[in-house]
Amino acid sequence: DDVENAEKRVKANRSDAAAWAELAEAKANLANQSDGVDENTGLYGGESRRIALDATRAWDQHVKLAGKKPDDGIARVIVNTYDSLGDPKKAFDTWNTVVDAKEKPTSDDFSFLAELAILTGDPSLNRIADRSIARTLELAKEEGDSKDRIAEIKQGFDQLKAQVASQQAAQAQQGGGAGTPQTPVQP
């Protein structure tokens, strides 16, 4: 029903950014409930993959129409959709677009961006990850987090970097590619 209602809204006004966002979210949710989701890996295949790709196309249309105001709540859904499609770089790109568009991103926004950059396993994103971590810590301090909490955040990023590096090293020894290191922690 959600997909049908969203499709009706899109057909009624193809330039309605909110309708496209609604369609993206509805399709992403449907993909999670469709045949083809691998229960062990969470990756989409078959019907769920087709529906998830439809969700990402609807999201792309939303972003084009929304300009500087993409829906950050639905962006998180699409980040998880890209992750389940096995495309951590697109997951990162999706959230990066949202952070770039925000007038005043929060420490949580930069924290999620840093996490996604690290999880891609892409060395070209290391600088972005490091800058995002620094911005997370700076904003956390401004937002009133304690020194202990800030130290915990930094330690969490150090552990995540070490975990991804360890996974990449193990995959390299097994002759596999970098692959998707891990599912993002935040929803």
Short mmCIF file of N, CA and C in Angstrom, two decimals:
data_model
loop_
_atom_site.label_atom_id
_atom_site.label_comp_id
_atom_site.label_asym_id
_atom_site.label_seq_id
_atom_site.Cartn_x
_atom_site.Cartn_y
_atom_site.Cartn_z
N ASP A 1 0.82 -1.20 0.00
CA ASP A 1 0.00 0.00 0.00
C ASP A 1 0.86 1.27 0.00
N ASP A 2 1.93 1.25 0.81
CA ASP A 2 2.79 2.43 0.88
C ASP A 2 3.42 2.74 -0.47
N VAL A 3 3.86 1.70 -1.16
CA VAL A 3 4.47 1.91 -2.48
C VAL A 3 3.43 2.45 -3.45
N GLU A 4 2.24 1.85 -3.46
CA GLU A 4 1.18 2.32 -4.36
C GLU A 4 0.81 3.77 -4.08
N ASN A 5 0.66 4.13 -2.82
CA ASN A 5 0.32 5.51 -2.47
C ASN A 5 1.42 6.48 -2.89
N ALA A 6 2.66 6.09 -2.68
CA ALA A 6 3.79 6.95 -3.07
C ALA A 6 3.86 7.09 -4.58
N GLU A 7 3.63 5.99 -5.29
CA GLU A 7 3.64 6.05 -6.76
C GLU A 7 2.54 6.98 -7.28
N LYS A 8 1.38 6.95 -6.64
CA LYS A 8 0.27 7.86 -7.03
C LYS A 8 0.68 9.32 -6.81
N ARG A 9 1.35 9.59 -5.69
CA ARG A 9 1.81 10.97 -5.42
C ARG A 9 2.82 11.42 -6.47
N VAL A 10 3.73 10.53 -6.83
CA VAL A 10 4.74 10.87 -7.84
C VAL A 10 4.07 11.12 -9.19
N LYS A 11 3.14 10.26 -9.56
CA LYS A 11 2.44 10.44 -10.85
C LYS A 11 1.63 11.73 -10.87
N ALA A 12 1.08 12.11 -9.73
CA ALA A 12 0.29 13.34 -9.66
C ALA A 12 1.15 14.59 -9.80
N ASN A 13 2.41 14.50 -9.34
CA ASN A 13 3.31 15.66 -9.43
C ASN A 13 4.75 15.15 -9.47
N ARG A 14 5.27 14.99 -10.67
CA ARG A 14 6.60 14.42 -10.85
C ARG A 14 7.71 15.35 -10.35
N SER A 15 7.39 16.57 -10.01
CA SER A 15 8.41 17.50 -9.49
C SER A 15 8.30 17.68 -7.98
N ASP A 16 7.57 16.79 -7.32
CA ASP A 16 7.41 16.85 -5.87
C ASP A 16 8.52 16.04 -5.20
N ALA A 17 9.51 16.74 -4.66
CA ALA A 17 10.66 16.08 -4.03
C ALA A 17 10.23 15.18 -2.88
N ALA A 18 9.26 15.62 -2.10
CA ALA A 18 8.80 14.83 -0.95
C ALA A 18 8.15 13.53 -1.42
N ALA A 19 7.43 13.56 -2.52
CA ALA A 19 6.80 12.35 -3.04
C ALA A 19 7.86 11.34 -3.47
N TRP A 20 8.92 11.82 -4.09
CA TRP A 20 10.00 10.91 -4.50
C TRP A 20 10.70 10.32 -3.27
N ALA A 21 10.88 11.13 -2.22
CA ALA A 21 11.48 10.62 -0.99
C ALA A 21 10.59 9.55 -0.37
N GLU A 22 9.29 9.79 -0.36
CA GLU A 22 8.34 8.83 0.17
C GLU A 22 8.40 7.52 -0.63
N LEU A 23 8.50 7.63 -1.95
CA LEU A 23 8.60 6.44 -2.79
C LEU A 23 9.90 5.69 -2.52
N ALA A 24 11.00 6.42 -2.36
CA ALA A 24 12.29 5.78 -2.06
C ALA A 24 12.20 4.99 -0.75
N GLU A 25 11.63 5.60 0.26
CA GLU A 25 11.51 4.94 1.56
C GLU A 25 10.59 3.72 1.47
N ALA A 26 9.46 3.86 0.79
CA ALA A 26 8.52 2.75 0.67
C ALA A 26 9.15 1.57 -0.07
N LYS A 27 9.87 1.87 -1.13
CA LYS A 27 10.52 0.79 -1.91
C LYS A 27 11.64 0.14 -1.09
N ALA A 28 12.39 0.94 -0.35
CA ALA A 28 13.47 0.39 0.48
C ALA A 28 12.88 -0.54 1.54
N ASN A 29 11.80 -0.12 2.15
CA ASN A 29 11.15 -0.97 3.15
C ASN A 29 10.61 -2.25 2.53
N LEU A 30 10.05 -2.14 1.34
CA LEU A 30 9.53 -3.32 0.64
C LEU A 30 10.66 -4.28 0.27
N ALA A 31 11.81 -3.73 -0.12
CA ALA A 31 12.96 -4.58 -0.46
C ALA A 31 13.36 -5.46 0.72
N ASN A 32 13.29 -4.90 1.92
CA ASN A 32 13.65 -5.66 3.12
C ASN A 32 12.71 -6.82 3.38
N GLN A 33 11.49 -6.74 2.86
CA GLN A 33 10.47 -7.76 3.11
C GLN A 33 10.28 -8.69 1.92
N SER A 34 11.05 -8.50 0.88
CA SER A 34 10.87 -9.26 -0.36
C SER A 34 11.79 -10.47 -0.44
N ASP A 35 11.46 -11.36 -1.37
CA ASP A 35 12.29 -12.54 -1.60
C ASP A 35 13.66 -12.12 -2.12
N GLY A 36 14.67 -12.80 -1.64
CA GLY A 36 16.01 -12.56 -2.15
C GLY A 36 16.97 -11.97 -1.14
N VAL A 37 16.49 -11.60 0.05
CA VAL A 37 17.39 -11.07 1.07
C VAL A 37 18.14 -12.24 1.70
N ASP A 38 19.45 -12.21 1.62
CA ASP A 38 20.28 -13.25 2.22
C ASP A 38 20.26 -13.07 3.74
N GLU A 39 19.74 -14.07 4.44
CA GLU A 39 19.58 -13.96 5.90
C GLU A 39 20.92 -13.89 6.62
N ASN A 40 21.97 -14.44 6.04
CA ASN A 40 23.30 -14.44 6.68
C ASN A 40 24.03 -13.12 6.48
N THR A 41 23.97 -12.59 5.28
CA THR A 41 24.75 -11.38 4.97
C THR A 41 23.92 -10.11 4.96
N GLY A 42 22.60 -10.25 4.80
CA GLY A 42 21.73 -9.08 4.69
C GLY A 42 21.77 -8.45 3.30
N LEU A 43 22.48 -9.09 2.37
CA LEU A 43 22.58 -8.55 1.02
C LEU A 43 21.35 -8.90 0.21
N TYR A 44 20.99 -7.98 -0.68
CA TYR A 44 19.84 -8.18 -1.55
C TYR A 44 20.22 -9.00 -2.77
N GLY A 45 19.29 -9.85 -3.16
CA GLY A 45 19.40 -10.59 -4.41
C GLY A 45 18.00 -10.73 -4.98
N GLY A 46 17.91 -11.15 -6.22
CA GLY A 46 16.62 -11.39 -6.84
C GLY A 46 15.66 -10.21 -6.76
N GLU A 47 14.43 -10.51 -6.34
CA GLU A 47 13.37 -9.50 -6.28
C GLU A 47 13.73 -8.35 -5.33
N SER A 48 14.32 -8.66 -4.18
CA SER A 48 14.66 -7.60 -3.23
C SER A 48 15.69 -6.64 -3.83
N ARG A 49 16.60 -7.15 -4.62
CA ARG A 49 17.61 -6.31 -5.27
C ARG A 49 16.96 -5.37 -6.29
N ARG A 50 16.04 -5.90 -7.08
CA ARG A 50 15.34 -5.08 -8.08
C ARG A 50 14.57 -3.94 -7.40
N ILE A 51 13.89 -4.26 -6.33
CA ILE A 51 13.10 -3.25 -5.62
C ILE A 51 14.04 -2.23 -4.96
N ALA A 52 15.14 -2.70 -4.39
CA ALA A 52 16.11 -1.79 -3.76
C ALA A 52 16.70 -0.82 -4.78
N LEU A 53 16.99 -1.33 -5.98
CA LEU A 53 17.52 -0.45 -7.03
C LEU A 53 16.48 0.59 -7.43
N ASP A 54 15.20 0.20 -7.45
CA ASP A 54 14.12 1.17 -7.70
C ASP A 54 14.11 2.25 -6.61
N ALA A 55 14.35 1.82 -5.37
CA ALA A 55 14.39 2.77 -4.25
C ALA A 55 15.52 3.78 -4.44
N THR A 56 16.68 3.30 -4.89
CA THR A 56 17.81 4.23 -5.07
C THR A 56 17.56 5.19 -6.23
N ARG A 57 16.87 4.73 -7.26
CA ARG A 57 16.53 5.63 -8.37
C ARG A 57 15.54 6.71 -7.90
N ALA A 58 14.58 6.32 -7.08
CA ALA A 58 13.63 7.30 -6.53
C ALA A 58 14.38 8.29 -5.64
N TRP A 59 15.34 7.80 -4.87
CA TRP A 59 16.15 8.68 -4.02
C TRP A 59 16.93 9.69 -4.87
N ASP A 60 17.55 9.20 -5.94
CA ASP A 60 18.31 10.09 -6.83
C ASP A 60 17.41 11.21 -7.38
N GLN A 61 16.19 10.86 -7.73
CA GLN A 61 15.25 11.86 -8.23
C GLN A 61 14.89 12.85 -7.12
N HIS A 62 14.69 12.35 -5.91
CA HIS A 62 14.42 13.22 -4.77
C HIS A 62 15.55 14.23 -4.58
N VAL A 63 16.80 13.74 -4.62
CA VAL A 63 17.96 14.62 -4.41
C VAL A 63 18.01 15.69 -5.50
N LYS A 64 17.75 15.32 -6.75
CA LYS A 64 17.75 16.30 -7.84
C LYS A 64 16.72 17.38 -7.59
N LEU A 65 15.55 16.99 -7.13
CA LEU A 65 14.46 17.95 -6.93
C LEU A 65 14.59 18.73 -5.62
N ALA A 66 15.15 18.10 -4.60
CA ALA A 66 15.23 18.73 -3.28
C ALA A 66 16.35 19.76 -3.20
N GLY A 67 17.31 19.68 -4.11
CA GLY A 67 18.41 20.64 -4.09
C GLY A 67 19.18 20.57 -2.79
N LYS A 68 19.19 21.66 -2.06
CA LYS A 68 19.97 21.74 -0.82
C LYS A 68 19.23 21.23 0.40
N LYS A 69 18.10 20.56 0.20
CA LYS A 69 17.34 20.06 1.34
C LYS A 69 16.90 18.60 1.19
N PRO A 70 17.86 17.68 0.95
CA PRO A 70 17.44 16.28 0.89
C PRO A 70 16.99 15.81 2.28
N ASP A 71 16.07 14.88 2.30
CA ASP A 71 15.50 14.36 3.54
C ASP A 71 16.53 13.46 4.24
N ASP A 72 17.06 13.93 5.38
CA ASP A 72 18.12 13.17 6.04
C ASP A 72 17.61 11.90 6.71
N GLY A 73 16.37 11.87 7.12
CA GLY A 73 15.81 10.65 7.70
C GLY A 73 15.75 9.53 6.67
N ILE A 74 15.25 9.85 5.50
CA ILE A 74 15.16 8.85 4.44
C ILE A 74 16.56 8.54 3.89
N ALA A 75 17.46 9.50 3.96
CA ALA A 75 18.84 9.24 3.52
C ALA A 75 19.44 8.09 4.32
N ARG A 76 19.16 8.03 5.61
CA ARG A 76 19.68 6.93 6.44
C ARG A 76 19.13 5.59 5.96
N VAL A 77 17.86 5.59 5.55
CA VAL A 77 17.26 4.36 5.00
C VAL A 77 17.99 3.97 3.72
N ILE A 78 18.27 4.95 2.88
CA ILE A 78 18.94 4.67 1.60
C ILE A 78 20.40 4.26 1.83
N VAL A 79 21.04 4.82 2.84
CA VAL A 79 22.39 4.37 3.20
C VAL A 79 22.37 2.87 3.48
N ASN A 80 21.40 2.43 4.27
CA ASN A 80 21.30 1.01 4.58
C ASN A 80 20.93 0.19 3.34
N THR A 81 20.16 0.78 2.44
CA THR A 81 19.81 0.10 1.20
C THR A 81 21.07 -0.13 0.36
N TYR A 82 21.89 0.91 0.22
CA TYR A 82 23.14 0.74 -0.53
C TYR A 82 24.04 -0.29 0.14
N ASP A 83 24.06 -0.28 1.46
CA ASP A 83 24.88 -1.27 2.16
C ASP A 83 24.40 -2.68 1.83
N SER A 84 23.07 -2.88 1.82
CA SER A 84 22.52 -4.20 1.49
C SER A 84 22.66 -4.55 0.02
N LEU A 85 22.91 -3.55 -0.81
CA LEU A 85 23.23 -3.80 -2.22
C LEU A 85 24.72 -4.10 -2.40
N GLY A 86 25.48 -4.01 -1.29
CA GLY A 86 26.91 -4.28 -1.36
C GLY A 86 27.71 -3.13 -1.92
N ASP A 87 27.21 -1.91 -1.74
CA ASP A 87 27.86 -0.72 -2.30
C ASP A 87 28.13 0.32 -1.21
N PRO A 88 29.18 0.09 -0.38
CA PRO A 88 29.46 1.02 0.71
C PRO A 88 29.86 2.41 0.23
N LYS A 89 30.43 2.50 -0.96
CA LYS A 89 30.82 3.82 -1.49
C LYS A 89 29.57 4.66 -1.76
N LYS A 90 28.54 4.06 -2.33
CA LYS A 90 27.29 4.79 -2.57
C LYS A 90 26.62 5.16 -1.25
N ALA A 91 26.74 4.29 -0.25
CA ALA A 91 26.21 4.61 1.07
C ALA A 91 26.89 5.87 1.61
N PHE A 92 28.22 5.89 1.50
CA PHE A 92 28.98 7.07 1.92
C PHE A 92 28.56 8.31 1.13
N ASP A 93 28.50 8.18 -0.19
CA ASP A 93 28.12 9.32 -1.05
C ASP A 93 26.75 9.88 -0.69
N THR A 94 25.82 8.99 -0.36
CA THR A 94 24.47 9.43 0.01
C THR A 94 24.50 10.30 1.25
N TRP A 95 25.20 9.83 2.28
CA TRP A 95 25.24 10.62 3.52
C TRP A 95 26.10 11.88 3.35
N ASN A 96 27.14 11.81 2.56
CA ASN A 96 27.98 12.97 2.30
C ASN A 96 27.15 14.09 1.65
N THR A 97 26.26 13.73 0.74
CA THR A 97 25.38 14.70 0.10
C THR A 97 24.50 15.39 1.13
N VAL A 98 23.99 14.64 2.08
CA VAL A 98 23.13 15.19 3.12
C VAL A 98 23.93 16.15 4.02
N VAL A 99 25.11 15.72 4.44
CA VAL A 99 25.92 16.57 5.32
C VAL A 99 26.32 17.86 4.60
N ASP A 100 26.70 17.74 3.33
CA ASP A 100 27.06 18.93 2.56
C ASP A 100 25.89 19.91 2.44
N ALA A 101 24.68 19.39 2.40
CA ALA A 101 23.50 20.23 2.21
C ALA A 101 23.04 20.90 3.50
N LYS A 102 23.42 20.34 4.63
CA LYS A 102 22.94 20.88 5.91
C LYS A 102 23.62 22.21 6.22
N GLU A 103 22.80 23.13 6.71
CA GLU A 103 23.33 24.43 7.11
C GLU A 103 24.24 24.28 8.33
N LYS A 104 23.82 23.45 9.28
CA LYS A 104 24.60 23.27 10.50
C LYS A 104 24.60 21.79 10.90
N PRO A 105 25.49 20.99 10.28
CA PRO A 105 25.56 19.57 10.63
C PRO A 105 25.97 19.39 12.09
N THR A 106 25.51 18.32 12.69
CA THR A 106 25.79 18.01 14.10
C THR A 106 26.98 17.05 14.21
N SER A 107 27.39 16.82 15.45
CA SER A 107 28.45 15.84 15.67
C SER A 107 27.99 14.46 15.21
N ASP A 108 26.71 14.13 15.40
CA ASP A 108 26.19 12.84 14.93
C ASP A 108 26.28 12.72 13.42
N ASP A 109 26.00 13.81 12.71
CA ASP A 109 26.10 13.80 11.24
C ASP A 109 27.52 13.49 10.79
N PHE A 110 28.48 14.17 11.40
CA PHE A 110 29.89 13.94 11.02
C PHE A 110 30.38 12.57 11.50
N SER A 111 29.88 12.12 12.64
CA SER A 111 30.26 10.81 13.14
C SER A 111 29.82 9.72 12.17
N PHE A 112 28.58 9.81 11.69
CA PHE A 112 28.08 8.81 10.74
C PHE A 112 28.85 8.89 9.43
N LEU A 113 29.20 10.10 8.98
CA LEU A 113 29.98 10.26 7.76
C LEU A 113 31.36 9.61 7.92
N ALA A 114 32.00 9.85 9.06
CA ALA A 114 33.32 9.26 9.31
C ALA A 114 33.22 7.74 9.32
N GLU A 115 32.20 7.22 9.99
CA GLU A 115 32.01 5.78 10.07
C GLU A 115 31.83 5.18 8.68
N LEU A 116 31.00 5.81 7.87
CA LEU A 116 30.77 5.30 6.51
C LEU A 116 32.04 5.37 5.67
N ALA A 117 32.81 6.45 5.81
CA ALA A 117 34.06 6.57 5.06
C ALA A 117 35.03 5.45 5.45
N ILE A 118 35.13 5.17 6.73
CA ILE A 118 36.02 4.11 7.20
C ILE A 118 35.54 2.75 6.67
N LEU A 119 34.24 2.52 6.76
CA LEU A 119 33.69 1.22 6.38
C LEU A 119 33.78 0.92 4.89
N THR A 120 33.98 1.95 4.07
CA THR A 120 34.17 1.65 2.64
C THR A 120 35.45 0.87 2.42
N GLY A 121 36.41 1.07 3.32
CA GLY A 121 37.71 0.44 3.14
C GLY A 121 38.51 1.09 2.03
N ASP A 122 38.05 2.23 1.56
CA ASP A 122 38.69 2.94 0.44
C ASP A 122 39.72 3.93 0.99
N PRO A 123 41.00 3.68 0.73
CA PRO A 123 42.05 4.57 1.25
C PRO A 123 41.89 6.02 0.78
N SER A 124 41.26 6.23 -0.36
CA SER A 124 41.08 7.61 -0.84
C SER A 124 40.14 8.41 0.05
N LEU A 125 39.40 7.73 0.93
CA LEU A 125 38.48 8.43 1.83
C LEU A 125 39.05 8.61 3.24
N ASN A 126 40.30 8.19 3.44
CA ASN A 126 40.91 8.31 4.77
C ASN A 126 40.96 9.75 5.26
N ARG A 127 41.30 10.68 4.37
CA ARG A 127 41.37 12.09 4.79
C ARG A 127 39.99 12.61 5.18
N ILE A 128 38.98 12.23 4.42
CA ILE A 128 37.61 12.66 4.75
C ILE A 128 37.21 12.05 6.10
N ALA A 129 37.55 10.79 6.31
CA ALA A 129 37.24 10.15 7.58
C ALA A 129 37.92 10.89 8.73
N ASP A 130 39.20 11.19 8.56
CA ASP A 130 39.94 11.88 9.62
C ASP A 130 39.39 13.28 9.89
N ARG A 131 39.05 14.01 8.83
CA ARG A 131 38.47 15.35 9.02
C ARG A 131 37.10 15.26 9.68
N SER A 132 36.33 14.24 9.30
CA SER A 132 35.00 14.06 9.90
C SER A 132 35.11 13.67 11.37
N ILE A 133 36.09 12.86 11.70
CA ILE A 133 36.31 12.50 13.11
C ILE A 133 36.69 13.75 13.91
N ALA A 134 37.60 14.55 13.36
CA ALA A 134 38.01 15.77 14.05
C ALA A 134 36.81 16.71 14.26
N ARG A 135 35.98 16.82 13.23
CA ARG A 135 34.79 17.69 13.33
C ARG A 135 33.79 17.11 14.33
N THR A 136 33.66 15.79 14.37
CA THR A 136 32.78 15.13 15.34
C THR A 136 33.22 15.49 16.76
N LEU A 137 34.51 15.35 17.02
CA LEU A 137 35.03 15.62 18.36
C LEU A 137 34.89 17.09 18.74
N GLU A 138 35.15 17.96 17.77
CA GLU A 138 35.01 19.41 18.00
C GLU A 138 33.56 19.77 18.33
N LEU A 139 32.64 19.26 17.54
CA LEU A 139 31.23 19.57 17.77
C LEU A 139 30.70 18.92 19.04
N ALA A 140 31.18 17.72 19.34
CA ALA A 140 30.75 17.05 20.57
C ALA A 140 31.13 17.90 21.78
N LYS A 141 32.31 18.48 21.72
CA LYS A 141 32.75 19.37 22.81
C LYS A 141 31.84 20.60 22.88
N GLU A 142 31.56 21.21 21.72
CA GLU A 142 30.68 22.38 21.67
C GLU A 142 29.26 22.04 22.14
N GLU A 143 28.83 20.81 21.86
CA GLU A 143 27.48 20.37 22.23
C GLU A 143 27.39 19.95 23.70
N GLY A 144 28.53 20.01 24.41
CA GLY A 144 28.51 19.76 25.84
C GLY A 144 28.86 18.35 26.28
N ASP A 145 29.37 17.52 25.38
CA ASP A 145 29.78 16.18 25.79
C ASP A 145 30.98 16.28 26.73
N SER A 146 31.05 15.37 27.69
CA SER A 146 32.15 15.36 28.65
C SER A 146 33.44 14.92 27.97
N LYS A 147 34.56 15.21 28.64
CA LYS A 147 35.86 14.77 28.12
C LYS A 147 35.91 13.25 28.03
N ASP A 148 35.31 12.57 28.99
CA ASP A 148 35.28 11.11 28.95
C ASP A 148 34.50 10.61 27.74
N ARG A 149 33.37 11.24 27.46
CA ARG A 149 32.56 10.83 26.31
C ARG A 149 33.32 11.09 25.00
N ILE A 150 33.99 12.21 24.92
CA ILE A 150 34.77 12.53 23.72
C ILE A 150 35.90 11.52 23.54
N ALA A 151 36.54 11.13 24.64
CA ALA A 151 37.59 10.12 24.57
C ALA A 151 37.01 8.78 24.10
N GLU A 152 35.80 8.44 24.56
CA GLU A 152 35.14 7.20 24.13
C GLU A 152 34.86 7.23 22.63
N ILE A 153 34.40 8.38 22.14
CA ILE A 153 34.11 8.52 20.70
C ILE A 153 35.39 8.30 19.90
N LYS A 154 36.46 8.96 20.31
CA LYS A 154 37.75 8.81 19.61
C LYS A 154 38.22 7.36 19.65
N GLN A 155 38.11 6.73 20.81
CA GLN A 155 38.52 5.34 20.94
C GLN A 155 37.68 4.43 20.03
N GLY A 156 36.40 4.72 19.92
CA GLY A 156 35.53 3.93 19.04
C GLY A 156 35.97 4.02 17.59
N PHE A 157 36.35 5.21 17.15
CA PHE A 157 36.84 5.36 15.78
C PHE A 157 38.17 4.64 15.58
N ASP A 158 39.05 4.74 16.56
CA ASP A 158 40.33 4.02 16.46
C ASP A 158 40.10 2.52 16.35
N GLN A 159 39.15 1.99 17.13
CA GLN A 159 38.84 0.56 17.08
C GLN A 159 38.24 0.18 15.73
N LEU A 160 37.35 1.02 15.21
CA LEU A 160 36.73 0.73 13.91
C LEU A 160 37.78 0.72 12.81
N LYS A 161 38.69 1.69 12.83
CA LYS A 161 39.77 1.72 11.83
C LYS A 161 40.62 0.45 11.91
N ALA A 162 40.95 0.05 13.12
CA ALA A 162 41.77 -1.16 13.31
C ALA A 162 41.02 -2.40 12.84
N GLN A 163 39.73 -2.47 13.12
CA GLN A 163 38.91 -3.61 12.69
C GLN A 163 38.86 -3.70 11.17
N VAL A 164 38.62 -2.59 10.51
CA VAL A 164 38.56 -2.58 9.05
C VAL A 164 39.91 -2.95 8.46
N ALA A 165 40.99 -2.40 9.01
CA ALA A 165 42.33 -2.74 8.51
C ALA A 165 42.61 -4.23 8.69
N SER A 166 42.21 -4.80 9.81
CA SER A 166 42.40 -6.22 10.06
C SER A 166 41.60 -7.07 9.07
N GLN A 167 40.36 -6.67 8.81
CA GLN A 167 39.53 -7.40 7.85
C GLN A 167 40.13 -7.32 6.45
N GLN A 168 40.63 -6.15 6.08
CA GLN A 168 41.24 -6.00 4.76
C GLN A 168 42.49 -6.86 4.64
N ALA A 169 43.29 -6.90 5.69
CA ALA A 169 44.51 -7.72 5.67
C ALA A 169 44.15 -9.20 5.55
N ALA A 170 43.13 -9.63 6.28
CA ALA A 170 42.71 -11.03 6.21
C ALA A 170 42.18 -11.37 4.82
N GLN A 171 41.43 -10.46 4.23
CA GLN A 171 40.90 -10.69 2.88
C GLN A 171 42.02 -10.71 1.85
N ALA A 172 43.02 -9.86 2.04
CA ALA A 172 44.15 -9.83 1.11
C ALA A 172 44.93 -11.14 1.19
N GLN A 173 45.09 -11.69 2.39
CA GLN A 173 45.79 -12.96 2.55
C GLN A 173 45.01 -14.11 1.91
N GLN A 174 43.69 -14.00 1.92
CA GLN A 174 42.85 -15.05 1.32
C GLN A 174 42.69 -14.84 -0.18
N GLY A 175 43.24 -13.74 -0.69
CA GLY A 175 43.17 -13.47 -2.12
C GLY A 175 41.91 -12.76 -2.54
N GLY A 176 41.08 -12.34 -1.57
CA GLY A 176 39.85 -11.61 -1.88
C GLY A 176 40.12 -10.14 -1.98
N GLY A 177 39.18 -9.41 -2.52
CA GLY A 177 39.28 -7.96 -2.60
C GLY A 177 38.95 -7.36 -1.26
N ALA A 178 38.87 -6.03 -1.26
CA ALA A 178 38.56 -5.32 -0.04
C ALA A 178 37.16 -5.66 0.46
N GLY A 179 36.20 -5.78 -0.47
CA GLY A 179 34.84 -6.12 -0.09
C GLY A 179 34.21 -5.09 0.81
N THR A 180 33.08 -5.43 1.37
CA THR A 180 32.39 -4.55 2.30
C THR A 180 32.84 -4.94 3.70
N PRO A 181 33.56 -4.05 4.39
CA PRO A 181 34.10 -4.41 5.68
C PRO A 181 33.05 -4.76 6.73
N GLN A 182 31.98 -3.97 6.81
CA GLN A 182 31.03 -4.17 7.88
C GLN A 182 29.82 -3.29 7.64
N THR A 183 28.72 -3.66 8.22
CA THR A 183 27.51 -2.86 8.12
C THR A 183 27.63 -1.64 9.01
N PRO A 184 27.14 -0.46 8.56
CA PRO A 184 27.17 0.71 9.41
C PRO A 184 26.46 0.45 10.75
N VAL A 185 26.98 1.07 11.80
CA VAL A 185 26.44 0.86 13.13
C VAL A 185 25.18 1.69 13.33
N GLN A 186 25.16 2.93 12.88
CA GLN A 186 24.00 3.78 13.11
C GLN A 186 22.87 3.40 12.17
N PRO A 187 21.61 3.63 12.60
CA PRO A 187 20.49 3.33 11.70
C PRO A 187 20.41 4.29 10.56
#
